[in-house]
Structure formats: C-alpha cells, structure tokens
Short mmCIF file of N, CA and C and ligand atoms in Angstrom, two decimals:
data_model
loop_
_atom_site.label_atom_id
_atom_site.label_comp_id
_atom_site.label_asym_id
_atom_site.label_seq_id
_atom_site.Cartn_x
_atom_site.Cartn_y
_atom_site.Cartn_z
N UNK Q 15 32.97 66.73 -64.26
CA UNK Q 15 31.45 67.03 -63.74
C UNK Q 15 30.67 66.19 -63.56
N UNK Q 16 30.30 65.26 -64.01
CA UNK Q 16 29.42 64.11 -64.33
C UNK Q 16 30.04 63.16 -63.00
N UNK Q 17 31.13 63.06 -62.48
CA UNK Q 17 31.38 62.34 -61.59
C UNK Q 17 31.05 62.68 -60.32
N UNK Q 18 30.77 64.22 -60.19
CA UNK Q 18 30.14 64.75 -58.94
C UNK Q 18 28.65 64.70 -58.82
N UNK Q 19 28.46 64.35 -57.49
CA UNK Q 19 27.07 64.61 -57.13
C UNK Q 19 26.72 66.14 -56.49
N UNK Q 20 25.83 66.87 -56.91
CA UNK Q 20 25.28 68.19 -56.22
C UNK Q 20 24.84 67.99 -54.91
N UNK Q 21 24.86 68.75 -53.96
CA UNK Q 21 24.25 68.44 -52.69
C UNK Q 21 23.39 69.98 -52.40
N UNK Q 22 22.59 70.51 -53.22
CA UNK Q 22 21.90 71.82 -52.93
C UNK Q 22 20.34 71.46 -51.95
N UNK Q 23 20.31 70.09 -51.55
CA UNK Q 23 19.25 70.22 -50.80
C UNK Q 23 19.43 68.94 -49.75
N UNK Q 24 18.71 68.78 -48.76
CA UNK Q 24 18.92 67.33 -47.71
C UNK Q 24 18.34 66.17 -48.43
N UNK Q 25 17.63 66.18 -49.33
CA UNK Q 25 17.12 64.90 -50.37
C UNK Q 25 18.32 64.32 -51.14
N UNK Q 26 19.34 65.36 -51.45
CA UNK Q 26 20.73 64.92 -52.18
C UNK Q 26 21.27 64.02 -51.45
N UNK Q 27 21.28 63.85 -50.17
CA UNK Q 27 22.31 63.60 -49.59
C UNK Q 27 21.98 61.91 -49.48
N UNK Q 28 23.00 61.13 -49.76
CA UNK Q 28 22.38 59.51 -49.73
C UNK Q 28 22.21 58.94 -48.31
N UNK Q 29 21.13 58.39 -48.18
CA UNK Q 29 20.72 57.43 -47.16
C UNK Q 29 21.99 56.91 -46.17
N UNK Q 30 23.07 56.42 -47.02
CA UNK Q 30 24.14 55.99 -45.89
C UNK Q 30 24.92 57.17 -45.11
N UNK Q 31 24.92 58.26 -45.71
CA UNK Q 31 25.53 59.50 -44.88
C UNK Q 31 24.30 60.45 -44.11
N UNK Q 32 23.10 60.20 -44.58
CA UNK Q 32 22.03 60.89 -44.00
C UNK Q 32 22.20 61.40 -42.71
N UNK Q 33 22.12 60.31 -41.71
CA UNK Q 33 22.07 60.62 -40.21
C UNK Q 33 23.54 60.68 -39.44
N UNK Q 34 24.49 61.01 -40.59
CA UNK Q 34 25.79 60.93 -39.75
C UNK Q 34 26.50 62.32 -39.99
N UNK Q 35 27.50 62.53 -39.34
CA UNK Q 35 28.19 63.59 -39.34
C UNK Q 35 28.59 64.21 -40.70
N UNK Q 36 28.98 63.12 -41.57
CA UNK Q 36 29.03 63.58 -42.75
C UNK Q 36 27.84 64.42 -43.35
N UNK Q 37 26.57 63.70 -43.39
CA UNK Q 37 25.37 64.35 -43.34
C UNK Q 37 25.36 65.96 -43.17
N UNK Q 38 25.66 66.15 -41.81
CA UNK Q 38 25.38 67.46 -40.93
C UNK Q 38 26.86 68.40 -41.86
N UNK Q 39 28.01 67.72 -41.99
CA UNK Q 39 28.83 68.51 -42.82
C UNK Q 39 28.17 68.97 -44.01
N UNK Q 40 27.98 68.17 -44.78
CA UNK Q 40 27.19 68.78 -46.03
C UNK Q 40 26.10 69.89 -45.72
N UNK Q 41 25.25 69.49 -44.66
CA UNK Q 41 24.11 70.63 -44.29
C UNK Q 41 24.65 72.08 -43.64
N UNK Q 42 25.79 71.41 -43.06
CA UNK Q 42 26.08 73.26 -42.41
C UNK Q 42 27.07 73.99 -43.71
N UNK Q 43 27.87 73.36 -44.61
CA UNK Q 43 28.50 73.93 -45.45
C UNK Q 43 27.75 74.54 -46.59
N UNK Q 44 26.82 73.25 -47.37
CA UNK Q 44 25.99 73.84 -48.37
C UNK Q 44 24.75 74.18 -48.20
N UNK Q 45 24.03 74.02 -46.90
CA UNK Q 45 22.37 74.28 -46.99
C UNK Q 45 22.36 75.30 -46.11
N UNK Q 46 23.88 75.58 -45.57
CA UNK Q 46 23.13 77.41 -44.51
C UNK Q 46 22.75 76.69 -43.15
N UNK Q 47 22.63 75.26 -42.94
CA UNK Q 47 22.05 74.77 -41.54
C UNK Q 47 22.47 75.58 -40.43
N UNK Q 48 21.68 76.05 -39.13
CA UNK Q 48 21.98 76.82 -38.42
C UNK Q 48 23.15 75.84 -37.74
N UNK Q 49 24.72 76.81 -37.06
CA UNK Q 49 25.31 75.95 -36.45
C UNK Q 49 24.81 75.56 -34.99
N UNK Q 50 24.89 74.43 -34.78
CA UNK Q 50 24.89 73.64 -33.82
C UNK Q 50 26.14 73.74 -32.74
N UNK Q 51 25.52 73.58 -31.57
CA UNK Q 51 27.16 73.51 -30.35
C UNK Q 51 27.18 72.26 -29.91
N UNK Q 52 28.55 72.03 -30.11
CA UNK Q 52 29.07 70.60 -29.81
C UNK Q 52 30.26 70.66 -28.72
N UNK Q 53 30.02 69.48 -27.75
CA UNK Q 53 31.01 69.60 -26.55
C UNK Q 53 32.33 68.53 -26.98
N UNK Q 54 32.19 67.78 -28.33
CA UNK Q 54 33.31 67.13 -28.62
C UNK Q 54 33.38 66.92 -30.31
N UNK Q 55 34.26 66.60 -30.91
CA UNK Q 55 34.15 66.51 -32.60
C UNK Q 55 33.51 65.36 -32.73
N UNK Q 56 32.86 65.46 -34.19
CA UNK Q 56 32.03 64.65 -34.51
C UNK Q 56 32.58 63.63 -35.51
N UNK Q 57 33.73 64.19 -36.05
CA UNK Q 57 34.25 63.70 -37.33
C UNK Q 57 35.83 64.32 -37.52
N UNK Q 58 36.34 63.57 -38.28
CA UNK Q 58 37.96 63.87 -38.66
C UNK Q 58 37.72 64.39 -40.13
N UNK Q 59 38.08 65.60 -40.66
CA UNK Q 59 38.32 66.43 -41.69
C UNK Q 59 39.67 66.11 -42.44
N UNK Q 60 39.78 65.54 -43.62
CA UNK Q 60 41.12 65.69 -44.09
C UNK Q 60 40.61 66.54 -45.43
N UNK Q 61 41.58 67.48 -45.71
CA UNK Q 61 41.48 68.35 -46.76
C UNK Q 61 42.56 69.19 -47.06
N UNK Q 62 43.04 69.85 -48.17
CA UNK Q 62 44.00 70.22 -48.65
C UNK Q 62 44.42 71.53 -47.89
N UNK Q 63 45.66 71.98 -47.93
CA UNK Q 63 45.94 73.33 -47.61
C UNK Q 63 45.91 74.31 -48.21
N UNK Q 64 45.37 74.20 -49.47
CA UNK Q 64 45.06 75.65 -50.30
C UNK Q 64 44.26 76.54 -49.83
N UNK Q 65 44.87 77.76 -49.94
CA UNK Q 65 44.23 79.01 -49.36
C UNK Q 65 42.79 79.18 -49.39
N UNK Q 66 42.49 78.58 -50.80
CA UNK Q 66 41.19 79.13 -51.14
C UNK Q 66 39.89 78.43 -50.52
N UNK Q 67 40.44 77.56 -49.79
CA UNK Q 67 38.99 76.80 -49.12
C UNK Q 67 39.00 76.92 -47.67
N UNK Q 68 37.63 77.45 -47.30
CA UNK Q 68 37.11 77.59 -45.82
C UNK Q 68 36.11 77.12 -45.96
N UNK Q 69 35.71 76.34 -44.72
CA UNK Q 69 34.30 75.38 -44.41
C UNK Q 69 33.60 76.16 -43.41
N UNK Q 70 32.12 75.94 -43.83
CA UNK Q 70 31.36 76.84 -42.70
C UNK Q 70 30.87 75.49 -42.24
N UNK Q 71 31.28 75.41 -40.69
CA UNK Q 71 30.90 74.41 -39.57
C UNK Q 71 31.18 75.04 -38.25
N UNK Q 72 30.22 74.32 -37.29
CA UNK Q 72 30.26 74.92 -35.81
C UNK Q 72 31.84 74.54 -35.16
N UNK Q 73 32.09 75.65 -34.15
CA UNK Q 73 33.20 75.12 -33.13
C UNK Q 73 33.09 73.56 -32.87
N UNK Q 74 34.08 73.08 -32.52
CA UNK Q 74 34.13 71.85 -31.89
C UNK Q 74 33.78 70.65 -32.83
N UNK Q 75 33.36 70.99 -33.97
CA UNK Q 75 32.38 70.04 -34.52
C UNK Q 75 33.61 68.93 -35.14
N UNK Q 76 34.74 69.37 -35.85
CA UNK Q 76 35.65 68.69 -36.15
C UNK Q 76 36.93 68.65 -36.22
N UNK Q 77 37.74 67.42 -36.05
CA UNK Q 77 39.35 67.37 -36.04
C UNK Q 77 39.83 67.91 -37.37
N UNK Q 78 40.64 68.54 -37.83
CA UNK Q 78 40.62 68.95 -39.33
C UNK Q 78 42.42 68.70 -39.55
N UNK Q 79 42.64 67.89 -40.65
CA UNK Q 79 43.94 67.82 -40.87
C UNK Q 79 44.36 68.26 -42.33
N UNK Q 80 45.03 69.23 -42.43
CA UNK Q 80 45.11 69.96 -43.72
C UNK Q 80 46.48 69.62 -44.18
N UNK Q 81 46.51 68.96 -45.75
CA UNK Q 81 47.59 68.17 -46.11
C UNK Q 81 47.61 68.70 -47.56
N UNK Q 82 48.63 68.52 -48.41
CA UNK Q 82 48.50 68.88 -49.40
C UNK Q 82 47.34 67.89 -50.14
N UNK Q 83 46.48 67.91 -51.04
CA UNK Q 83 45.80 67.21 -51.89
C UNK Q 83 44.96 66.15 -51.03
N UNK Q 84 44.87 66.98 -49.82
CA UNK Q 84 44.34 65.79 -48.60
C UNK Q 84 44.72 64.12 -48.77
N UNK Q 85 45.87 64.82 -48.95
CA UNK Q 85 46.42 63.26 -49.08
C UNK Q 85 46.94 62.83 -47.57
N UNK Q 86 46.39 62.03 -47.01
CA UNK Q 86 46.60 61.67 -45.40
C UNK Q 86 47.40 60.39 -45.41
N UNK Q 87 48.36 60.31 -46.09
CA UNK Q 87 48.98 58.98 -46.28
C UNK Q 87 50.44 59.52 -45.27
N UNK Q 88 50.71 60.36 -45.01
CA UNK Q 88 51.54 60.73 -44.00
C UNK Q 88 51.27 61.75 -42.84
N UNK Q 89 50.01 61.35 -42.48
CA UNK Q 89 49.54 61.82 -41.21
C UNK Q 89 49.15 60.74 -40.67
N UNK Q 90 49.31 59.76 -40.79
CA UNK Q 90 48.51 58.56 -40.08
C UNK Q 90 48.37 58.51 -38.71
N UNK Q 91 49.33 59.00 -37.97
CA UNK Q 91 49.44 58.85 -36.69
C UNK Q 91 48.28 59.65 -35.89
N UNK Q 92 48.28 61.11 -36.87
CA UNK Q 92 47.20 62.15 -36.13
C UNK Q 92 45.74 61.66 -36.63
N UNK Q 93 45.46 60.63 -37.85
CA UNK Q 93 44.61 60.22 -38.00
C UNK Q 93 43.94 58.95 -37.16
N UNK Q 94 45.25 58.19 -36.51
CA UNK Q 94 44.84 57.52 -35.61
C UNK Q 94 44.40 58.08 -34.00
N UNK Q 95 45.02 59.22 -34.08
CA UNK Q 95 44.90 59.94 -32.74
C UNK Q 95 43.01 60.51 -32.66
N UNK Q 96 42.80 60.83 -33.73
CA UNK Q 96 41.29 61.29 -33.90
C UNK Q 96 40.43 60.17 -33.71
N UNK Q 97 41.11 59.26 -34.15
CA UNK Q 97 39.99 57.82 -33.83
C UNK Q 97 39.88 57.57 -32.60
N UNK Q 98 41.44 57.24 -32.10
CA UNK Q 98 41.49 56.64 -30.82
C UNK Q 98 41.24 57.14 -29.88
N UNK Q 99 41.90 58.76 -29.76
CA UNK Q 99 41.54 59.57 -28.63
C UNK Q 99 40.64 60.44 -28.58
N UNK Q 100 40.55 60.77 -29.69
CA UNK Q 100 39.09 61.79 -30.02
C UNK Q 100 37.58 61.23 -30.15
N UNK Q 101 37.64 60.10 -30.45
CA UNK Q 101 36.41 59.02 -30.45
C UNK Q 101 35.50 59.11 -31.78
N UNK Q 102 36.47 59.52 -33.22
CA UNK Q 102 35.45 60.07 -33.96
C UNK Q 102 35.33 58.66 -35.01
N UNK Q 103 34.66 58.39 -35.70
CA UNK Q 103 34.02 57.54 -36.17
C UNK Q 103 33.64 57.52 -37.89
N UNK Q 104 34.05 58.96 -38.22
CA UNK Q 104 33.90 59.53 -39.17
C UNK Q 104 34.74 60.41 -40.24
N UNK Q 105 35.20 59.93 -41.65
CA UNK Q 105 36.25 60.99 -41.88
C UNK Q 105 35.58 61.30 -43.28
N UNK Q 106 35.56 62.63 -43.21
CA UNK Q 106 35.27 63.43 -44.42
C UNK Q 106 36.49 63.73 -45.16
N UNK Q 107 36.93 63.13 -46.47
CA UNK Q 107 38.30 63.26 -47.11
C UNK Q 107 37.80 64.30 -48.27
N UNK Q 108 38.28 65.59 -48.09
CA UNK Q 108 37.63 66.34 -49.15
C UNK Q 108 39.06 66.92 -50.34
N UNK Q 109 38.96 66.34 -51.71
CA UNK Q 109 39.73 67.04 -52.44
C UNK Q 109 39.34 68.38 -53.11
N UNK Q 110 39.89 68.86 -53.95
CA UNK Q 110 39.40 69.86 -54.81
C UNK Q 110 40.06 70.21 -56.35
N UNK Q 111 39.31 70.83 -56.95
CA UNK Q 111 39.67 71.05 -58.29
C UNK Q 111 41.24 72.06 -58.43
N UNK Q 112 41.67 72.22 -59.53
CA UNK Q 112 42.82 73.24 -59.28
C UNK Q 112 43.75 72.76 -58.31
N UNK Q 113 43.87 71.84 -57.86
CA UNK Q 113 45.08 71.47 -56.77
C UNK Q 113 46.39 71.53 -57.06
N UNK Q 114 47.23 72.24 -56.46
CA UNK Q 114 48.63 72.21 -56.73
C UNK Q 114 49.19 71.09 -56.83
N UNK Q 115 48.96 70.25 -55.94
CA UNK Q 115 49.51 68.65 -55.89
C UNK Q 115 49.26 67.86 -57.12
N UNK Q 116 48.48 68.25 -57.88
CA UNK Q 116 47.97 67.56 -59.29
C UNK Q 116 49.37 68.29 -60.25
N UNK Q 117 49.92 67.15 -60.70
CA UNK Q 117 50.75 67.75 -61.85
C UNK Q 117 52.00 68.48 -61.41
N UNK Q 118 52.69 68.15 -60.20
CA UNK Q 118 53.86 68.85 -59.75
C UNK Q 118 54.82 68.99 -60.95
N UNK Q 119 55.07 68.14 -61.72
CA UNK Q 119 56.20 68.34 -62.52
C UNK Q 119 56.50 69.48 -63.43
N UNK Q 120 54.89 70.15 -63.41
CA UNK Q 120 54.75 71.32 -64.13
C UNK Q 120 55.25 72.64 -63.50
N UNK Q 121 55.41 72.44 -61.98
CA UNK Q 121 55.76 73.68 -61.14
C UNK Q 121 57.17 73.11 -61.14
N UNK Q 122 58.34 72.12 -61.73
CA UNK Q 122 59.32 72.14 -61.10
C UNK Q 122 60.15 73.11 -60.72
N UNK Q 123 60.47 73.86 -62.18
CA UNK Q 123 60.99 74.79 -62.19
C UNK Q 123 60.76 76.08 -61.45
N UNK Q 124 59.54 76.28 -61.00
CA UNK Q 124 58.81 77.23 -60.29
C UNK Q 124 59.29 77.08 -58.94
N UNK Q 125 59.12 75.86 -58.63
CA UNK Q 125 59.12 75.44 -57.07
C UNK Q 125 60.81 75.74 -56.89
N UNK Q 126 61.48 75.45 -57.59
CA UNK Q 126 63.13 75.62 -57.06
C UNK Q 126 63.45 76.93 -57.22
N UNK Q 127 63.15 77.73 -58.20
CA UNK Q 127 63.48 79.02 -58.25
C UNK Q 127 62.89 79.68 -56.60
N UNK Q 128 62.15 79.11 -56.70
CA UNK Q 128 61.10 80.04 -55.23
C UNK Q 128 61.88 79.56 -54.01
N UNK Q 129 62.20 78.57 -54.21
CA UNK Q 129 62.98 78.17 -52.90
C UNK Q 129 64.50 78.81 -52.75
N UNK Q 130 64.94 79.21 -53.90
CA UNK Q 130 66.34 79.97 -53.68
C UNK Q 130 65.77 81.63 -53.83
N UNK Q 131 65.21 81.80 -54.48
CA UNK Q 131 64.67 83.60 -54.26
C UNK Q 131 64.08 83.53 -52.69
N UNK Q 132 63.09 82.59 -52.47
CA UNK Q 132 62.27 83.13 -50.83
C UNK Q 132 62.79 82.75 -49.71
N UNK Q 133 63.60 81.49 -50.11
CA UNK Q 133 63.73 80.67 -49.01
C UNK Q 133 65.51 80.50 -48.46
N UNK Q 134 66.07 81.34 -49.68
CA UNK Q 134 67.86 81.23 -49.55
C UNK Q 134 68.37 79.88 -49.67
N UNK Q 135 67.62 79.11 -50.03
CA UNK Q 135 68.42 77.55 -50.29
C UNK Q 135 69.25 77.52 -51.69
N UNK Q 136 70.35 76.46 -51.63
CA UNK Q 136 71.11 76.58 -52.95
C UNK Q 136 70.26 75.80 -53.75
N UNK Q 137 70.39 76.33 -55.36
CA UNK Q 137 69.84 75.61 -56.39
C UNK Q 137 69.88 74.11 -56.49
N UNK Q 138 70.81 73.48 -55.95
CA UNK Q 138 71.32 72.20 -56.07
C UNK Q 138 70.33 71.10 -55.23
N UNK Q 139 70.43 72.23 -53.99
CA UNK Q 139 69.46 71.54 -52.80
C UNK Q 139 68.14 71.56 -53.19
N UNK Q 140 67.83 72.51 -53.79
CA UNK Q 140 66.06 72.78 -53.99
C UNK Q 140 65.84 71.57 -55.08
N UNK Q 141 66.50 71.56 -55.87
CA UNK Q 141 66.20 70.61 -56.88
C UNK Q 141 66.30 68.79 -56.37
N UNK Q 142 67.24 68.84 -55.63
CA UNK Q 142 67.20 67.43 -54.72
C UNK Q 142 66.02 67.29 -54.29
N UNK Q 143 65.43 68.34 -53.26
CA UNK Q 143 64.41 68.18 -52.61
C UNK Q 143 63.06 67.70 -53.55
N UNK Q 144 63.35 68.90 -54.48
CA UNK Q 144 61.93 68.37 -55.20
C UNK Q 144 61.67 67.14 -55.94
N UNK Q 145 62.57 66.64 -56.34
CA UNK Q 145 63.31 65.20 -57.24
C UNK Q 145 62.96 64.24 -56.19
N UNK Q 146 63.12 64.27 -54.81
CA UNK Q 146 62.77 63.39 -53.76
C UNK Q 146 61.59 63.44 -53.33
N UNK Q 147 61.02 64.53 -53.17
CA UNK Q 147 59.43 64.54 -52.66
C UNK Q 147 58.20 64.59 -53.66
N UNK Q 148 58.75 65.17 -54.58
CA UNK Q 148 57.68 65.36 -55.64
C UNK Q 148 56.58 63.77 -55.65
N UNK Q 149 57.25 62.70 -56.15
CA UNK Q 149 56.54 61.58 -56.12
C UNK Q 149 55.74 61.18 -55.15
N UNK Q 150 56.15 61.59 -53.82
CA UNK Q 150 55.46 61.16 -52.74
C UNK Q 150 54.08 61.86 -52.30
N UNK Q 151 54.28 63.19 -53.24
CA UNK Q 151 53.21 64.22 -53.01
C UNK Q 151 52.11 64.52 -54.10
N UNK Q 152 52.64 63.90 -55.18
CA UNK Q 152 52.15 63.91 -56.65
C UNK Q 152 50.59 63.44 -56.19
N UNK Q 153 49.62 63.71 -56.47
CA UNK Q 153 48.21 63.02 -56.47
C UNK Q 153 47.77 62.77 -57.82
N UNK Q 154 48.35 62.99 -58.95
CA UNK Q 154 47.20 62.88 -60.13
C UNK Q 154 45.92 63.50 -60.58
N UNK Q 155 45.26 62.72 -60.84
CA UNK Q 155 43.96 63.35 -61.03
C UNK Q 155 43.16 63.54 -59.79
N UNK Q 156 42.69 64.75 -59.23
CA UNK Q 156 41.90 65.20 -57.83
C UNK Q 156 41.10 63.98 -57.60
N UNK Q 157 40.17 63.90 -58.44
CA UNK Q 157 38.69 62.66 -58.27
C UNK Q 157 39.48 61.64 -57.95
N UNK Q 158 40.12 61.03 -58.89
CA UNK Q 158 40.82 59.90 -58.69
C UNK Q 158 41.45 59.57 -57.52
N UNK Q 159 42.03 60.27 -57.11
CA UNK Q 159 43.08 60.23 -55.84
C UNK Q 159 42.24 60.25 -54.53
N UNK Q 160 41.23 60.90 -54.51
CA UNK Q 160 39.94 61.12 -53.24
C UNK Q 160 39.96 59.79 -53.07
N UNK Q 161 39.16 59.46 -54.30
CA UNK Q 161 38.53 57.73 -54.32
C UNK Q 161 39.54 56.73 -53.67
N UNK Q 162 40.62 56.82 -54.49
CA UNK Q 162 41.80 55.99 -54.00
C UNK Q 162 42.03 56.08 -52.37
N UNK Q 163 42.10 57.20 -52.05
CA UNK Q 163 42.45 57.63 -50.64
C UNK Q 163 41.60 57.07 -49.49
N UNK Q 164 40.36 57.47 -49.92
CA UNK Q 164 38.92 56.90 -49.22
C UNK Q 164 39.31 55.42 -48.75
N UNK Q 165 39.43 54.52 -50.10
CA UNK Q 165 39.58 53.06 -50.13
C UNK Q 165 40.73 52.69 -49.65
N UNK Q 166 42.01 53.13 -49.30
CA UNK Q 166 42.88 53.05 -48.42
C UNK Q 166 42.87 53.11 -46.98
N UNK Q 167 42.22 54.37 -46.71
CA UNK Q 167 41.71 54.76 -45.14
C UNK Q 167 40.54 53.50 -44.84
N UNK Q 168 39.62 53.24 -45.91
CA UNK Q 168 38.68 52.14 -45.00
C UNK Q 168 39.60 51.04 -45.06
N UNK Q 169 40.30 50.39 -45.41
CA UNK Q 169 41.60 49.50 -45.12
C UNK Q 169 42.25 49.40 -43.93
N UNK Q 170 42.62 50.66 -43.97
CA UNK Q 170 43.57 50.81 -42.52
C UNK Q 170 42.46 50.83 -41.25
N UNK Q 171 41.51 51.41 -41.20
CA UNK Q 171 40.44 51.51 -40.44
C UNK Q 171 39.20 51.32 -40.65
N UNK Q 172 38.81 49.57 -40.59
CA UNK Q 172 37.74 49.08 -40.97
C UNK Q 172 36.24 49.69 -40.51
N UNK Q 173 36.43 50.08 -39.23
CA UNK Q 173 35.29 50.71 -38.68
C UNK Q 173 34.69 51.85 -38.65
N UNK Q 174 35.74 52.81 -39.19
CA UNK Q 174 35.41 54.04 -39.78
C UNK Q 174 34.99 54.09 -40.76
N UNK Q 175 33.62 55.10 -40.78
CA UNK Q 175 33.15 55.48 -42.58
C UNK Q 175 33.78 56.55 -43.00
N UNK Q 176 34.18 55.98 -44.12
CA UNK Q 176 35.31 57.56 -45.01
C UNK Q 176 34.17 57.74 -45.90
N UNK Q 177 34.06 59.17 -46.20
CA UNK Q 177 33.41 59.68 -47.12
C UNK Q 177 34.35 60.72 -48.41
N UNK Q 178 34.27 60.02 -49.27
CA UNK Q 178 35.18 60.70 -50.54
C UNK Q 178 34.03 62.38 -51.03
N UNK Q 179 34.83 63.42 -50.85
CA UNK Q 179 34.01 64.74 -50.98
C UNK Q 179 34.81 65.52 -52.06
N UNK Q 180 34.05 66.33 -52.45
CA UNK Q 180 35.08 67.40 -53.74
C UNK Q 180 34.50 68.79 -53.12
N UNK Q 181 35.38 69.70 -53.44
CA UNK Q 181 35.46 71.17 -52.96
C UNK Q 181 35.61 71.58 -54.62
N UNK Q 182 34.74 72.52 -55.01
CA UNK Q 182 34.74 73.22 -56.19
C UNK Q 182 35.37 74.34 -55.85
N UNK Q 183 36.45 74.96 -56.25
CA UNK Q 183 37.10 76.49 -55.88
C UNK Q 183 36.20 77.36 -56.25
N UNK Q 184 35.26 77.15 -57.54
CA UNK Q 184 34.82 78.52 -58.50
C UNK Q 184 33.50 78.31 -57.70
N UNK Q 185 32.78 77.43 -56.93
CA UNK Q 185 31.51 77.83 -56.32
C UNK Q 185 31.91 77.71 -54.86
N UNK Q 186 32.46 77.18 -54.21
CA UNK Q 186 32.84 76.83 -52.74
C UNK Q 186 32.01 75.92 -52.48
N UNK Q 187 31.42 75.03 -53.06
CA UNK Q 187 30.32 74.15 -52.36
C UNK Q 187 31.04 72.83 -52.59
N UNK Q 188 30.79 71.83 -51.56
CA UNK Q 188 31.31 70.58 -51.48
C UNK Q 188 29.97 69.43 -52.26
N UNK Q 189 30.69 68.54 -52.89
CA UNK Q 189 30.06 67.69 -53.83
C UNK Q 189 30.18 66.20 -53.26
N UNK Q 190 29.38 65.62 -53.59
CA UNK Q 190 29.80 63.87 -53.24
C UNK Q 190 30.29 63.35 -54.59
N UNK Q 191 31.32 62.39 -54.40
CA UNK Q 191 32.05 61.91 -55.74
C UNK Q 191 31.12 60.05 -55.70
N UNK Q 192 30.85 60.38 -57.19
CA UNK Q 192 30.06 58.94 -57.27
C UNK Q 192 31.07 57.81 -56.94
N UNK Q 193 31.04 56.89 -56.80
CA UNK Q 193 31.79 55.84 -56.15
C UNK Q 193 31.33 54.37 -57.21
N UNK Q 194 32.48 54.02 -57.98
CA UNK Q 194 31.97 52.80 -58.65
C UNK Q 194 31.39 51.61 -57.85
ZN1 ZN G 16 45.30 70.95 -53.07
#
C-alpha cells in the first residue's frame, strides 16, 4: 500500500501531471470533476481487460487499449497509431490489484480445463497454448510491472509523457505509483 499515492484532492496531483490530461483523468475519475466536452482524444489509456474496472471520463477524452495486465508490449502498433495519427502526447498506464495476469501458473489447470469445457478444445492443444503464451503474458507483481512497462514505453516514445497509475478494485479509485 505504501507504494501508492492517494488522490483525494486536486493538491495530491503532482505538479508534473497537474495541468495535463493525466491530471484531468484523475480529477474526472477520483474527484468527480464535471465532464467536459472534447472534440478529440487528449491521451491514450492502457488498462487491463478485467471486467471489474470502469473509468469515469468524458466522451472523446481518450483512446483506450485494454489488454491483460495493462501490458502494451503486443499492442505497440496501436499505441503508435494513437500518437502518430491521434496526436496524443500522454499515456496513462493503469495496472490493478488482483490481476489475473499475475501468477498465471496458479490457474494453469483451470485455463486448460476451461478451454476444453467452454471452447471445445483438445486438452493437448489447450496445454500447448498455455505453455506457449503464459510466459509472454505473465506480469508478475502488478505494481512492479506497471512501473517497468511505463519505463519501457518512455524509451520507445521519448517525447510522450507516461504515467504509471493503479486501480484498486476494492474502492474503484485511481492511485499514483511512487517511482524510485
Ligand atoms: Zn488484470
């Protein structure tokens, strides 16, 4: 918990984000700022596909890429598109606790059995599928991953501001993550 920074007032937003779309995202979602009107996207949000998460943001405010664990490694072309064509200069990368992409191995049997029962796969194929892809999609610790992924994106897109954020499913608030 002590790695997260609560944003329950505008003053909690660090100066680096204060007058940016990242600050606005925090104000819309956490502080109930009235929803403004937008003609174009102001930022790209990368967040998990998890069904428990829903953001309070205005229409047209953001491009959103939802991928397990907020892992954008396999969505790079779409990130590039949002920047190059969509014109966004900010990325909010939102991890969350209790993420299904953390410790995938613990759900290996369930994954395989689920594909067999629910999708009609052969057990052997399902096993192979898991073994092949789990290492690509495993994120490990959720907070560490978001920080790592933010650093990686900053290297790939040096002129873009990338903010690592965290969503707690218990209270549905966004938190900032302390960076070393
Ligand atoms: Zn998740």
